[in-house]
Amino acid sequence: MDLRRNISRALVPALRRITHRGQYGASAPRAEILDADAPDQTMNLVDAEVYLRNRPQVERYLPDILGRALARAWIDQTFRGRFTLDPVETLRDYDVHLPDSIDIEIETTETMRPRVVVYERGKTGRRTRLLYLQLAMMAGR
């Protein structure tokens, strides 16, 4: 399975379609409004079920998926609560399956921005940090 085609590049839900009713004025383009509580494919983290089977796949694909999860947690309090309590199970519920040796922890920094830390458990039980992600606020001109 080619994971590059199954993972959307959008970090937040996008409008599914925009309908046009003419060109200008009162008949300007009208965007479809999405119901955040309705089960909708636009809120998924991946487009199709993903099985990351080893460390190289986790290191390559999981940062994009976790970036989407962090962005969603920023705008969806229900998701944030689930993701904070059990990130691995939440990812599994959203069709992202990780190896048993992978642990994920959510840490809150002094700035109150969550940090997602991914660990790999070795055969001896010792954990090694693979990566971490954190939303950063930036402004540019």
Coordinates of C-alpha atoms in Angstrom, one line a residue:
M1 CA 0.0 0.0 0.0
D2 CA 1.4 3.4 -1.0
L3 CA 0.8 5.5 2.1
R4 CA 1.6 8.8 0.3
R5 CA -1.7 8.6 -1.6
N6 CA -3.8 7.6 1.4
I7 CA -2.8 10.6 3.6
S8 CA -4.4 14.0 3.0
R9 CA -2.0 16.9 3.3
A10 CA -4.7 19.1 5.0
L11 CA -4.2 19.6 8.7
V12 CA -7.7 20.7 9.5
P13 CA -11.1 19.7 8.0
A14 CA -11.7 21.3 4.6
L15 CA -15.0 22.2 3.0
R16 CA -16.2 19.3 0.9
R17 CA -17.5 21.4 -1.9
I18 CA -18.3 25.0 -2.9
T19 CA -21.3 25.6 -5.0
H20 CA -21.6 28.6 -7.4
R21 CA -24.8 30.5 -8.1
G22 CA -23.8 33.0 -10.7
Q23 CA -20.7 35.2 -10.7
Y24 CA -21.2 38.3 -8.5
G25 CA -23.2 40.0 -5.7
A26 CA -25.9 38.1 -3.9
S27 CA -25.2 35.1 -6.1
A28 CA -21.6 34.8 -5.0
P29 CA -20.1 31.4 -4.2
R30 CA -21.8 29.8 -1.2
A31 CA -19.8 27.4 1.0
E32 CA -21.4 24.2 2.4
I33 CA -21.6 24.3 6.2
L34 CA -20.3 21.3 8.0
D35 CA -21.8 20.0 11.2
A36 CA -18.9 19.3 13.6
D37 CA -20.9 16.7 15.6
A38 CA -21.9 14.6 12.6
P39 CA -19.7 11.7 11.6
D40 CA -18.0 13.0 8.5
Q41 CA -15.0 11.8 6.6
T42 CA -13.5 15.4 6.5
M43 CA -12.6 15.0 10.2
N44 CA -10.6 11.8 9.7
L45 CA -6.8 11.7 10.3
V46 CA -6.2 9.5 7.3
D47 CA -8.1 8.7 4.1
A48 CA -7.8 4.9 4.4
E49 CA -6.8 2.5 7.1
V50 CA -3.0 2.7 7.8
Y51 CA -0.8 0.0 9.4
L52 CA 2.6 1.2 10.4
R53 CA 4.5 -2.0 11.0
N54 CA 8.1 -0.9 11.9
R55 CA 10.2 2.0 13.1
P56 CA 11.1 3.4 9.7
Q57 CA 7.4 3.6 8.8
V58 CA 6.6 5.2 12.1
E59 CA 9.4 7.8 11.7
R60 CA 8.3 8.6 8.2
Y61 CA 4.5 8.7 8.3
L62 CA 3.5 9.2 12.0
P63 CA 4.7 12.9 12.2
D64 CA 2.2 14.0 9.5
I65 CA -0.6 12.0 11.2
L66 CA 0.2 13.4 14.6
G67 CA 0.3 16.9 13.2
R68 CA -3.3 16.4 12.0
A69 CA -4.2 15.0 15.4
L70 CA -2.7 18.0 17.1
A71 CA -4.5 20.4 14.8
R72 CA -7.8 18.6 15.4
A73 CA -7.2 18.6 19.1
W74 CA -6.8 22.4 18.9
I75 CA -10.3 22.8 17.5
D76 CA -12.2 19.7 18.8
Q77 CA -12.4 19.5 22.6
T78 CA -14.0 16.0 22.6
F79 CA -11.1 14.7 20.4
R80 CA -8.6 16.5 22.6
G81 CA -9.9 14.7 25.7
R82 CA -9.8 11.3 24.1
F83 CA -6.4 11.9 22.5
T84 CA -4.9 13.1 25.8
L85 CA -6.1 10.1 27.8
D86 CA -5.1 7.4 25.4
P87 CA -3.4 8.6 22.2
V88 CA -2.6 5.1 20.8
E89 CA -6.2 3.9 21.2
T90 CA -7.6 7.1 19.7
L91 CA -5.3 6.7 16.7
R92 CA -6.5 3.1 16.3
D93 CA -10.1 4.3 16.4
Y94 CA -9.2 6.7 13.6
D95 CA -7.7 3.8 11.5
V96 CA -4.1 4.4 12.4
H97 CA -2.5 1.2 13.7
L98 CA 0.9 1.2 15.3
P99 CA 3.4 -1.6 16.3
D100 CA 3.0 -2.8 19.9
S101 CA 6.5 -1.5 20.7
I102 CA 5.3 2.2 20.1
D103 CA 4.1 4.3 23.1
I104 CA 2.8 7.8 22.8
E105 CA 2.5 10.3 25.6
I106 CA 0.9 13.7 25.7
E107 CA 2.8 16.3 27.8
T108 CA 1.6 19.8 28.6
T109 CA 4.3 22.4 28.6
E110 CA 4.4 25.6 30.7
T111 CA 2.8 27.4 27.7
M112 CA -0.1 24.9 28.0
R113 CA 0.5 23.7 24.4
P114 CA 0.4 19.9 24.2
R115 CA 3.5 18.1 23.1
V116 CA 3.1 14.6 21.6
V117 CA 6.1 12.3 22.4
V118 CA 6.6 9.0 20.6
Y119 CA 8.7 6.3 22.3
E120 CA 9.8 2.9 21.1
R121 CA 10.0 0.1 23.8
G122 CA 13.0 -2.2 23.3
K123 CA 13.1 -5.9 24.2
T124 CA 14.5 -5.0 27.7
G125 CA 11.6 -2.7 28.3
R126 CA 13.8 0.4 28.0
R127 CA 12.1 3.3 26.1
T128 CA 13.8 5.4 23.5
R129 CA 12.3 8.7 22.3
L130 CA 11.8 8.6 18.5
L131 CA 10.2 12.0 18.0
Y132 CA 8.0 14.7 19.4
L133 CA 5.6 17.2 18.0
Q134 CA 4.2 20.5 19.3
L135 CA 2.2 23.2 17.8
A136 CA 4.0 26.5 17.5
M137 CA 2.4 29.9 17.1
M138 CA 4.1 31.9 14.4
A139 CA 3.3 35.2 12.7
G140 CA 4.9 36.5 9.6
R141 CA 4.8 39.5 7.4

